[in-house]
mmCIF file of C-alpha atoms and ligand atoms in Angstrom:
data_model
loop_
_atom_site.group_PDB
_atom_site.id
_atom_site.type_symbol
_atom_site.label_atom_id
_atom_site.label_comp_id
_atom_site.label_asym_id
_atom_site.label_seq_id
_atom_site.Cartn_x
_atom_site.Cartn_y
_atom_site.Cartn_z
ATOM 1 C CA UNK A 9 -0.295 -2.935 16.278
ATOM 2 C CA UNK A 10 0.038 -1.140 12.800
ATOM 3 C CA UNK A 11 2.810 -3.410 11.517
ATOM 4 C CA UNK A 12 0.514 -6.257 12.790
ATOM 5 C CA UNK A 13 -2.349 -5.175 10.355
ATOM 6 C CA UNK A 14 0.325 -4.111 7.993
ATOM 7 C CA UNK A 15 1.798 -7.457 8.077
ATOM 8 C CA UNK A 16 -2.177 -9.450 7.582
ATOM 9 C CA UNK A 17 -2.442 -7.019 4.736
ATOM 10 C CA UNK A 18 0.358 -7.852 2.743
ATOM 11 C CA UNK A 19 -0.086 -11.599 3.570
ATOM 12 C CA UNK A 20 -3.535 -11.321 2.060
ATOM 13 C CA UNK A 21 -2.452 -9.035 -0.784
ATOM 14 C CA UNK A 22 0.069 -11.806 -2.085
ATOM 15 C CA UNK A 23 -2.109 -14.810 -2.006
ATOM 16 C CA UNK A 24 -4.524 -12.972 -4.216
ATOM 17 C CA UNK A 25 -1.087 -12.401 -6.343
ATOM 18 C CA UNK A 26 -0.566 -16.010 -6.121
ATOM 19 C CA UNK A 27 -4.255 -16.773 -6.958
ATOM 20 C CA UNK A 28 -3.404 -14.623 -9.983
ATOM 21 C CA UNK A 29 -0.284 -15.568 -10.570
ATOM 22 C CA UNK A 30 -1.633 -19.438 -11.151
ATOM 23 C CA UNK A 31 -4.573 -18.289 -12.455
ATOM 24 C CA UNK A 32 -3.787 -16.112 -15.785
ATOM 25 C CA UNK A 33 -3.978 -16.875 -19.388
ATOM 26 C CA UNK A 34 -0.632 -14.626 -20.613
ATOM 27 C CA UNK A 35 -2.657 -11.921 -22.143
ATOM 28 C CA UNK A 36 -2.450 -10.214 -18.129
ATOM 29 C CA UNK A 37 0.736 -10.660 -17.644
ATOM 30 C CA UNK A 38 2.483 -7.394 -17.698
ATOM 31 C CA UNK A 39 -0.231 -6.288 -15.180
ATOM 32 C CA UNK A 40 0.795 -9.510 -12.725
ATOM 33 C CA UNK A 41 4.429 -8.312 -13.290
ATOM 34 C CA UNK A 42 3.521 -4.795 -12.083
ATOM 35 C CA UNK A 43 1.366 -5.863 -9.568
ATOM 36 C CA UNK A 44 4.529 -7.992 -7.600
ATOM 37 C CA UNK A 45 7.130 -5.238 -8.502
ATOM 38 C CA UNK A 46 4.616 -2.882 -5.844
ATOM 39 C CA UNK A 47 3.736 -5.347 -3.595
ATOM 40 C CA UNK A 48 7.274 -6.853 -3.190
ATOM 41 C CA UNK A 49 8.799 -3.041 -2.573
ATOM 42 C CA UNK A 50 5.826 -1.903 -0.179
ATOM 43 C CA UNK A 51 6.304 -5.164 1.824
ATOM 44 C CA UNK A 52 9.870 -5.501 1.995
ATOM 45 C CA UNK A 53 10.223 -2.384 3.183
ATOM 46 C CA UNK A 54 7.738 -2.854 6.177
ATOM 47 C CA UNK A 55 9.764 -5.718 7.068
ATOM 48 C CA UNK A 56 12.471 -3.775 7.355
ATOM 49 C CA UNK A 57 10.532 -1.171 9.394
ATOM 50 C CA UNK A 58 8.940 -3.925 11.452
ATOM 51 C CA UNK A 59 11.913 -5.625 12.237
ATOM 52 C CA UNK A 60 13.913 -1.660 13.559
ATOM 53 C CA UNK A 61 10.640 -1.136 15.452
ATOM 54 C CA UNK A 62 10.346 -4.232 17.494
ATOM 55 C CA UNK A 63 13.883 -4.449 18.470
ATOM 56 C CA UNK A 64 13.337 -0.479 19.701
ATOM 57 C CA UNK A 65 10.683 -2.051 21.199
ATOM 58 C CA UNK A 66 13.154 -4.364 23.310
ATOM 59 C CA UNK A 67 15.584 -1.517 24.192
ATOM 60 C CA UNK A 68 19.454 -2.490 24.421
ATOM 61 C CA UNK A 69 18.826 -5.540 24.766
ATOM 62 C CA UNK A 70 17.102 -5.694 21.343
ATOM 63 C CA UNK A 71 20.395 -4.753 20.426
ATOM 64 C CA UNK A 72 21.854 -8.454 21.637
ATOM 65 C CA UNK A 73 22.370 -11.882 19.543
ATOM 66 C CA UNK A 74 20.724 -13.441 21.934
ATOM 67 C CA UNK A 75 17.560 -11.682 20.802
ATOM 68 C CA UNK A 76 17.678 -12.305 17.079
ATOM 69 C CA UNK A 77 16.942 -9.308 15.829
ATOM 70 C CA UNK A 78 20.686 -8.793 14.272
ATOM 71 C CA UNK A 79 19.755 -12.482 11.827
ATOM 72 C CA UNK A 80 16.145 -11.103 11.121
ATOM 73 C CA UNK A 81 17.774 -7.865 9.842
ATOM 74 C CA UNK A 82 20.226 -9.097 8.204
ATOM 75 C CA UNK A 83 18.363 -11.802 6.434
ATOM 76 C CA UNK A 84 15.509 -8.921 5.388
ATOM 77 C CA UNK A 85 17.524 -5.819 4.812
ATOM 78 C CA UNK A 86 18.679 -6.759 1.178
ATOM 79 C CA UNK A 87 14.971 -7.813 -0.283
ATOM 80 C CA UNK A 88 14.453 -4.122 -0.424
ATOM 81 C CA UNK A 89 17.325 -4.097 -3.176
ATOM 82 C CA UNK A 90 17.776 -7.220 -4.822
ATOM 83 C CA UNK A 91 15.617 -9.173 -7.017
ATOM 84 C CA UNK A 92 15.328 -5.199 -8.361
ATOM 85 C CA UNK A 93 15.369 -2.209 -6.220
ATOM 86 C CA UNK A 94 12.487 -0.717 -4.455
ATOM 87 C CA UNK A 95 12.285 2.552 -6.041
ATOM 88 C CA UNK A 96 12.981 0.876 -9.604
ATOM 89 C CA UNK A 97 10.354 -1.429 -8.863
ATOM 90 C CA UNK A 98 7.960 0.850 -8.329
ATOM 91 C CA UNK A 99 8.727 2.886 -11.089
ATOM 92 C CA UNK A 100 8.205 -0.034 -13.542
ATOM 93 C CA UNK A 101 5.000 -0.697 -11.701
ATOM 94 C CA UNK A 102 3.660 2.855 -12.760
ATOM 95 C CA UNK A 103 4.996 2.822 -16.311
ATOM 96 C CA UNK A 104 2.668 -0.563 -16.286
ATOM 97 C CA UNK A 105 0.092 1.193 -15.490
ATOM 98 C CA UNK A 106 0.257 3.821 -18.011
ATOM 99 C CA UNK A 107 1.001 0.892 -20.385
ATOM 100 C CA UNK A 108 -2.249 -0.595 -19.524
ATOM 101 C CA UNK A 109 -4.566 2.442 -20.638
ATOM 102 C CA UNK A 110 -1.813 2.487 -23.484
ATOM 103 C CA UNK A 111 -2.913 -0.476 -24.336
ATOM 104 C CA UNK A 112 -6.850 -0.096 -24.533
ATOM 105 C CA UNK A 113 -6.461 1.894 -27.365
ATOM 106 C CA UNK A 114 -4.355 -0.122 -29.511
ATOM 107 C CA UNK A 115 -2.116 2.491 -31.918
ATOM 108 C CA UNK A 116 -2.990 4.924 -28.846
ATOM 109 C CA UNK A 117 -0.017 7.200 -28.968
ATOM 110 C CA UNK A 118 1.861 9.029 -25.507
ATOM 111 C CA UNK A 119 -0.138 12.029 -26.364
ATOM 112 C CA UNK A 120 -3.534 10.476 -27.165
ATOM 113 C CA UNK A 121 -3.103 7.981 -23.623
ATOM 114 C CA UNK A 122 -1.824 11.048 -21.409
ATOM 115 C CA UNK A 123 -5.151 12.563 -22.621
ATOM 116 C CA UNK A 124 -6.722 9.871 -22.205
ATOM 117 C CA UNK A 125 -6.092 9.506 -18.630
ATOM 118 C CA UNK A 126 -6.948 12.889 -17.512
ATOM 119 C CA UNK A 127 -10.199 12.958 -19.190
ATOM 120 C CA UNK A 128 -11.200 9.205 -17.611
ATOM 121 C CA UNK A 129 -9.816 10.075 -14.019
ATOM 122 C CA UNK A 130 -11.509 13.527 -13.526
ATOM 123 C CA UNK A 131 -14.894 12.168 -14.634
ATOM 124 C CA UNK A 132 -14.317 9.412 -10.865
ATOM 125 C CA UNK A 133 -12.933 12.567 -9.293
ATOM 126 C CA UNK A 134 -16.058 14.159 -8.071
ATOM 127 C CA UNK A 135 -16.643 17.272 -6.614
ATOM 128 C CA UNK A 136 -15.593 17.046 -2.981
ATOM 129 C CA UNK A 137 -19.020 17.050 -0.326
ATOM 130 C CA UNK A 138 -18.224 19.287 2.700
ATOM 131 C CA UNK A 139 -20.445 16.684 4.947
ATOM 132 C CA UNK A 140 -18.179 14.034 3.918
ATOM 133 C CA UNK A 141 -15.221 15.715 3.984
ATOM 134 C CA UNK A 142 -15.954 17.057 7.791
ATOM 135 C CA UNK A 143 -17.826 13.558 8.780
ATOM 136 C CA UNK A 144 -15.891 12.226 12.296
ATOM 137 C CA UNK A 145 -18.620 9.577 12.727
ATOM 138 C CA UNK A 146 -17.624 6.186 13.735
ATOM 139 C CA UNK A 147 -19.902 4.655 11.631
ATOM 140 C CA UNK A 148 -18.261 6.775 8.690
ATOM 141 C CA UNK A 149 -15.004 6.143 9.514
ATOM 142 C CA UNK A 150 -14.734 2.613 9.916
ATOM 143 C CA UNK A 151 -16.597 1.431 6.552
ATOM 144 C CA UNK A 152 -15.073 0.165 3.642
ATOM 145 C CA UNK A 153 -17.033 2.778 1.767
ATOM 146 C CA UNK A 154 -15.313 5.821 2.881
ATOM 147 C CA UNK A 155 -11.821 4.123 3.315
ATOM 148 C CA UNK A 156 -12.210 2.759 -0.455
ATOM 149 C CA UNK A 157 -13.022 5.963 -1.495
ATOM 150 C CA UNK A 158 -10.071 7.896 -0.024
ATOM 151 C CA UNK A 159 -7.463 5.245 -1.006
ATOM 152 C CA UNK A 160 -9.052 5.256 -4.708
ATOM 153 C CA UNK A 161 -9.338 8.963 -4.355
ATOM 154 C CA UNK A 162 -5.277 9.387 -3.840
ATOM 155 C CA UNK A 163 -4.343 7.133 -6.882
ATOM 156 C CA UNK A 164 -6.674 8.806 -8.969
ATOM 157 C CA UNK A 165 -5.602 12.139 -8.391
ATOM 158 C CA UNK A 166 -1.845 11.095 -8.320
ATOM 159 C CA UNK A 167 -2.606 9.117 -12.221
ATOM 160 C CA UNK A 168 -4.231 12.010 -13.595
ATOM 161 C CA UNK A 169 -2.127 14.915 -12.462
ATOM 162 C CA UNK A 170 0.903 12.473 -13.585
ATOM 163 C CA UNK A 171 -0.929 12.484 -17.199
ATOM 164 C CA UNK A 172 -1.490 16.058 -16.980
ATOM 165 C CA UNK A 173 2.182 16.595 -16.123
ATOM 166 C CA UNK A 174 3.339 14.118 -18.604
ATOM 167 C CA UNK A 175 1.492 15.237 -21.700
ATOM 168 C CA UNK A 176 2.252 19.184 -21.133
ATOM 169 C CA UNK A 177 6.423 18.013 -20.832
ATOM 170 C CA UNK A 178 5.175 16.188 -24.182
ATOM 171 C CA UNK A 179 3.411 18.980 -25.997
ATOM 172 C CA UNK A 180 6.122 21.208 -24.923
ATOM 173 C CA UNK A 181 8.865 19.494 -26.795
ATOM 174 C CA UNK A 182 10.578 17.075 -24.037
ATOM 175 C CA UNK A 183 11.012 13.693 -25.272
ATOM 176 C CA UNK A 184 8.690 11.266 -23.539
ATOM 177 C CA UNK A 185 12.238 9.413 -21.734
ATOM 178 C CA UNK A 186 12.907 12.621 -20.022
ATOM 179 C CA UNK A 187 9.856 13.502 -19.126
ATOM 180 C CA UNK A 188 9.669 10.377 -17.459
ATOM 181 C CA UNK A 189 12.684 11.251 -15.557
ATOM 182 C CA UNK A 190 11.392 14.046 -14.498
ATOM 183 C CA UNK A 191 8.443 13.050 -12.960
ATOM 184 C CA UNK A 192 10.021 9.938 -11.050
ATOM 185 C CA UNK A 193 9.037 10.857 -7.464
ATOM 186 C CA UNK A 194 5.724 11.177 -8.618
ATOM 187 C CA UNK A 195 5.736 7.775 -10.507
ATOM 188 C CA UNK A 196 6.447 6.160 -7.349
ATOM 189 C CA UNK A 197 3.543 8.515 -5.625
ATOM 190 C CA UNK A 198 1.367 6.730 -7.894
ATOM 191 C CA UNK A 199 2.314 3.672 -7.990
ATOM 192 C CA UNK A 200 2.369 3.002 -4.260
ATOM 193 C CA UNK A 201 -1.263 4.663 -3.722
ATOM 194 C CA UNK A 202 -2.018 1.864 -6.726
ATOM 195 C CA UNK A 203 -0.946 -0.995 -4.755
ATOM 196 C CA UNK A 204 -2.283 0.354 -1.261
ATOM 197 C CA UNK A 205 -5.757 0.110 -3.282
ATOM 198 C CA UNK A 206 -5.449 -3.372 -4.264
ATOM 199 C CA UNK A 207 -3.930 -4.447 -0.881
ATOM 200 C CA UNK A 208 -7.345 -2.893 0.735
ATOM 201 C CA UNK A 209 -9.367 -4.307 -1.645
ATOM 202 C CA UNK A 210 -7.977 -7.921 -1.015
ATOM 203 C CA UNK A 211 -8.179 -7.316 2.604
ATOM 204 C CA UNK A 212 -12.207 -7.164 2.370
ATOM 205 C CA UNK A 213 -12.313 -9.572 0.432
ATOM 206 C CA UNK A 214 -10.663 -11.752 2.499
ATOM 207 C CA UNK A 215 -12.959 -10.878 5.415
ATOM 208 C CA UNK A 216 -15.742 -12.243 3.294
ATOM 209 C CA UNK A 217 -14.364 -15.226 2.812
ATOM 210 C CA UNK A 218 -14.168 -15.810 6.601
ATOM 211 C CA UNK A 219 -16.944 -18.127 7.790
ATOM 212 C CA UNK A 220 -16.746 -17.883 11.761
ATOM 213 C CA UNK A 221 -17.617 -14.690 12.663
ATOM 214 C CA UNK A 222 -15.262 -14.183 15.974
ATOM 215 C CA UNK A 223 -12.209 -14.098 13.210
ATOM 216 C CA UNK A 224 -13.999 -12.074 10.701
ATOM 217 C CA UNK A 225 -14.757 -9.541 13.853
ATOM 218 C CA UNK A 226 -10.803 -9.596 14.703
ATOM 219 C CA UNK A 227 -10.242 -9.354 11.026
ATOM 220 C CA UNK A 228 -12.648 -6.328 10.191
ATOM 221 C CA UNK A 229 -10.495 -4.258 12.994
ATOM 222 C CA UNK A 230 -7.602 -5.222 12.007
ATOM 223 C CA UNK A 231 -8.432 -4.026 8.371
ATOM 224 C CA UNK A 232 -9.500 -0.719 10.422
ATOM 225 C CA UNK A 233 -6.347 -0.034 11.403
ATOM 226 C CA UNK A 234 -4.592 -0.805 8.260
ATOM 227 C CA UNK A 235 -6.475 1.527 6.207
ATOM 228 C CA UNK A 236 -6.761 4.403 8.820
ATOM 229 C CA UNK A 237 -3.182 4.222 9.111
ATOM 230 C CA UNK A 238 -2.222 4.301 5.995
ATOM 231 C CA UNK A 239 -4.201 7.727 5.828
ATOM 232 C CA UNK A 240 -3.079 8.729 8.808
ATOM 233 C CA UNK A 241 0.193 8.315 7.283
ATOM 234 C CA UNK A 242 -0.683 10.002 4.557
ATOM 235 C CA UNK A 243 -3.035 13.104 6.318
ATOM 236 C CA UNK A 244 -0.303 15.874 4.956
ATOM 237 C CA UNK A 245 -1.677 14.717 1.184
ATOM 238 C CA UNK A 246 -5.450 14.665 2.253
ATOM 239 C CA UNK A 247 -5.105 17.457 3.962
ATOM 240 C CA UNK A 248 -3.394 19.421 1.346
ATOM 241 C CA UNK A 249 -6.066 18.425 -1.146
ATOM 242 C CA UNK A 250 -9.110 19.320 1.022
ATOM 243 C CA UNK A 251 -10.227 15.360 1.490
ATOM 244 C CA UNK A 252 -10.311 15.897 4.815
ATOM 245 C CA UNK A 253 -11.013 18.669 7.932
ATOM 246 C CA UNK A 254 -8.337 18.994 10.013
ATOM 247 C CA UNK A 255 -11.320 17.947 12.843
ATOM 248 C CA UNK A 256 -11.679 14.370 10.745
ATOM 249 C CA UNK A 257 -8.103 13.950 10.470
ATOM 250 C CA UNK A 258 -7.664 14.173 14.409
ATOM 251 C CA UNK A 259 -10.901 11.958 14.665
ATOM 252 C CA UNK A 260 -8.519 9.484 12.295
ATOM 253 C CA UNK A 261 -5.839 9.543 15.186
ATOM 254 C CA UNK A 262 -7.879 9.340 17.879
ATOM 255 C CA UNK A 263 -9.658 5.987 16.215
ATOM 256 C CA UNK A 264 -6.336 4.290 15.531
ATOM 257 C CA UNK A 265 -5.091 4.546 19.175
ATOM 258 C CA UNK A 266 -8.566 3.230 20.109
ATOM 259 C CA UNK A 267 -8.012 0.337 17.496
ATOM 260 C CA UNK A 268 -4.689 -0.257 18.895
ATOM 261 C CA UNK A 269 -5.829 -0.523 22.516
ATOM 262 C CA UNK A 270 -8.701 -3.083 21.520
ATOM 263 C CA UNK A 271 -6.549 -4.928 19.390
ATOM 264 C CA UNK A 272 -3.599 -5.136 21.854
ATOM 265 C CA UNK A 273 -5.898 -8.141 23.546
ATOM 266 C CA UNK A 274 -5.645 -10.270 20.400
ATOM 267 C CA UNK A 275 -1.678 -9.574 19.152
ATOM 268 C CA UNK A 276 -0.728 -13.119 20.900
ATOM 269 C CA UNK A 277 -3.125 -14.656 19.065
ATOM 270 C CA UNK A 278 -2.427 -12.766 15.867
ATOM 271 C CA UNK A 279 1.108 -13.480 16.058
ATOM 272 C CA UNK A 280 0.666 -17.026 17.022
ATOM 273 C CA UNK A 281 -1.706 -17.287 13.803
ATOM 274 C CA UNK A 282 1.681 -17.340 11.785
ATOM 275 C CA UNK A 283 2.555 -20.605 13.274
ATOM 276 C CA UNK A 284 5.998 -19.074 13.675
ATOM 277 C CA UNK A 285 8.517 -22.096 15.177
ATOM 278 C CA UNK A 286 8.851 -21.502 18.780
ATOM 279 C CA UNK A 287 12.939 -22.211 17.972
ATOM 280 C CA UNK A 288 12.660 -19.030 16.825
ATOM 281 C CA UNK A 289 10.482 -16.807 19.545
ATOM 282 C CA UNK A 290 12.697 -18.601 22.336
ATOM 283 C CA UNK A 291 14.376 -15.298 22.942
ATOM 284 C CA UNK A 292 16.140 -14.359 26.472
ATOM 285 C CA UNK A 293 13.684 -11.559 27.232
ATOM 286 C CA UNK A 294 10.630 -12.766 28.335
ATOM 287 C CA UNK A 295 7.511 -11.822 27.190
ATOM 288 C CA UNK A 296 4.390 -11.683 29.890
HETATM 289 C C1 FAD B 324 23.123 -10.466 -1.657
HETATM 290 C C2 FAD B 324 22.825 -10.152 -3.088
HETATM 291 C C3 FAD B 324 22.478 -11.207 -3.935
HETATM 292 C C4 FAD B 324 22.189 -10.958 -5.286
HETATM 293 N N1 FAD B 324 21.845 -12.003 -6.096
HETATM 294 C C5 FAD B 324 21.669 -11.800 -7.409
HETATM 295 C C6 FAD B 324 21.370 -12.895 -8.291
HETATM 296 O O1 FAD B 324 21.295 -14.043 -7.868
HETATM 297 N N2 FAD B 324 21.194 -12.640 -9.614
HETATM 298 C C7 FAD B 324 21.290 -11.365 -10.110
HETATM 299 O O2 FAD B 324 21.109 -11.187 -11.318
HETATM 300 N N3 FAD B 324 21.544 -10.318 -9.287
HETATM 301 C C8 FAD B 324 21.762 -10.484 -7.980
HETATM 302 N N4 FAD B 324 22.047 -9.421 -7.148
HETATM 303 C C9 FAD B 324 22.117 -8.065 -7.721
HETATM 304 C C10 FAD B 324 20.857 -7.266 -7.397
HETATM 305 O O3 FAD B 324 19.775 -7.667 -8.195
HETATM 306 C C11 FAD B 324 21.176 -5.770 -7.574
HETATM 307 O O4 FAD B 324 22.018 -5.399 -6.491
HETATM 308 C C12 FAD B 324 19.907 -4.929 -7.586
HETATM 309 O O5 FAD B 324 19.168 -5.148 -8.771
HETATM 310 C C13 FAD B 324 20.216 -3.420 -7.485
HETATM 311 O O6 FAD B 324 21.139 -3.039 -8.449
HETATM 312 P P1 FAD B 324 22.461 -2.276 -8.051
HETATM 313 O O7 FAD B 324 23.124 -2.972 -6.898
HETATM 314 O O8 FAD B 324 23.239 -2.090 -9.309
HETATM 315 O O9 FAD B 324 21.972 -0.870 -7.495
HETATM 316 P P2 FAD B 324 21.593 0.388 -8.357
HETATM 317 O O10 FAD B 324 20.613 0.019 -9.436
HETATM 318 O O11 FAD B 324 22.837 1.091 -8.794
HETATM 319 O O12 FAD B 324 20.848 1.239 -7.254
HETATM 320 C C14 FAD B 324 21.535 2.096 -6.327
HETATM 321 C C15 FAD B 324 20.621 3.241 -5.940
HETATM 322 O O13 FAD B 324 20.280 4.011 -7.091
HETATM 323 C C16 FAD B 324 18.880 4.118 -7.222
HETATM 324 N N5 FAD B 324 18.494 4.004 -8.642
HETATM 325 C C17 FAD B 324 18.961 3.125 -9.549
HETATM 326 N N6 FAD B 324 18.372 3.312 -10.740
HETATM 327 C C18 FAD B 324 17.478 4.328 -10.589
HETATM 328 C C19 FAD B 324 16.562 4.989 -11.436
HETATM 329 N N7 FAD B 324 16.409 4.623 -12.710
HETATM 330 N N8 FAD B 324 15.825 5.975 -10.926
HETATM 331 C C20 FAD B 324 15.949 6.341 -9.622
HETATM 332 N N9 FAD B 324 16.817 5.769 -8.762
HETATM 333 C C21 FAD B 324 17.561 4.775 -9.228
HETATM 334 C C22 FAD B 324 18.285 2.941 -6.448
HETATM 335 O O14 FAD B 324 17.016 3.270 -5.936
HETATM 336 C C23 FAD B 324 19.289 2.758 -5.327
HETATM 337 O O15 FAD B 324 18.945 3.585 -4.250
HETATM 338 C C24 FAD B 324 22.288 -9.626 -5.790
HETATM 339 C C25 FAD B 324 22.641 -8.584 -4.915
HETATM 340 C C26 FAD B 324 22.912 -8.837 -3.596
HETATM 341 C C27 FAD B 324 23.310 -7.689 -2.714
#
């Protein structure tokens, strides 16, 4: 059920880059261009996830021709190198990024940006409320408030220690390419917690696009899972950082089963929402 929401996410996430895409004057571009570079690594390599996962699903005889699975991997397996590499890609996304505050400043300098960043990040990183951090409410849980917060929280945090990092390899000599190369792993920290922002964020606002409410209700939990998921995925980072108790964290696990149970009624339906050719689901195993 994850790689369900994961796979509504990402669909919403590129029409909004579409919608951009069509939409801009020139004078956005390089932030389009970093913007696709993210989203195309983060979804090509849930494809490739998706597509190991379901033919586990099917046992040996996922393993057959019969069921498809050996086309579908073969077909998706390269996207997460060519047209660039994943890890490349996302590298480029997060030197866009630093570009962009670059940028606000006109003759802004390494130095002056790196500086830059830290000071603008830690005035959004707030001091960290106990109640909030140890809050295992429903209600808390499953808002866009609190999952906003903790997905903006991680690429915060990641961009300013990255500045931090950056400008003290700076000061202390290092030119600025290899201190660049130094800090690649977290580059690509960054730069994925940047795009899983903006694929949230276009999830909502997809939702309130959605005019008949029995979709928007599917729609809502499926954005649940998505983002308590993702920081379920993630829990060793909040947890290291004191975002969350270690009782909130197993609240977080304990919702996304419950997600997946509910949701488990509606996965025909999601599925058949792709309008995926039935020439291509007619598979020997049957499905009941
Ligand atoms: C089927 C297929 C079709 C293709 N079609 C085209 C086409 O039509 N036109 C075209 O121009 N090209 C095409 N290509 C080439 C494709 O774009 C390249 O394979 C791709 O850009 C990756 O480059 P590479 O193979 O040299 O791998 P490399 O760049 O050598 O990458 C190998 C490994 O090194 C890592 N790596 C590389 N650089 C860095 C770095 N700076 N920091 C950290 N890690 C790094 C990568 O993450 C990867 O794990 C195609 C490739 C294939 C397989």
């Amino acid at each position: 059920m994850p790689l369900i929401a994961n796979a509504y996410a990402y669909d919403f996430a590129h029409h909004h880059l579409l919608t951009e895409y069509t939409n801009h004057t020139g004078t956005d571009h390089q932030e389009i261009e970093a913007l696709a570079a993210g989203l195309k690594s983060l979804s090509t390599w849930n494809a490739t996830a998706t597509i190991q996962t379901c033919r586990e699903a099917c046992g040996g005889k996922g393993y057959l021709s019969e069921m498809y699975f050996d086309l579908l991997k073969a077909d998706t397996d390269i996207f997460t190198t060519f047209e660039g590499d994943n890890t490349v890609l996302l590298q480029l996304t997060a030197k866009s990024r630093l570009t962009y505050f670059r940028k606000q400043f006109g003759k802004m300098d390494w130095w002056d940006t790196l500086k830059y960043i830290s000071s603008i990040a830690s005035t959004n990183l707030t001091e960290l409320n106990a109640l909030v951090t140890r809050d295992t409410s429903e209600e808390h849980l499953l808002g866009d408030e609190f999952q906003l917060a903790a997905f903006t929280y991680r690429e915060e945090y990641s961009l300013r220690s990255l500045a931090m990092r950056l400008s003290k390899k700076i000061k202390g000599g290092m030119d600025s390419y290899e201190a660049f190369l130094d800090v690649q792993v977290h580059l690509i920290d960054m730069a994925s917690a940047y795009i899983d922002r903006i694929v949230l964020e276009q999830f909502i606002e997809t939702i309130k696009e959605q005019e008949q409410n029995s979709v928007k209700e599917v729609l809502i939990s499926l954005k649940n899972l998505y983002a308590l998921h993702r920081i379920e995925e993630y829990k060793g980072w909040y947890l290291e950082h004191d975002y969350i108790s270690a009782s909130k964290s197993l609240a977080i696990n304990k919702l996304v089963s419950k997600l997946c149970k509910e949701l488990k009624e509606e996965s025909q339906h999601l599925v058949d929402a792709f309008d995926i050719p039935a020439h291509m689901t007619a598979t020997a195993l049957k499905f009941y």
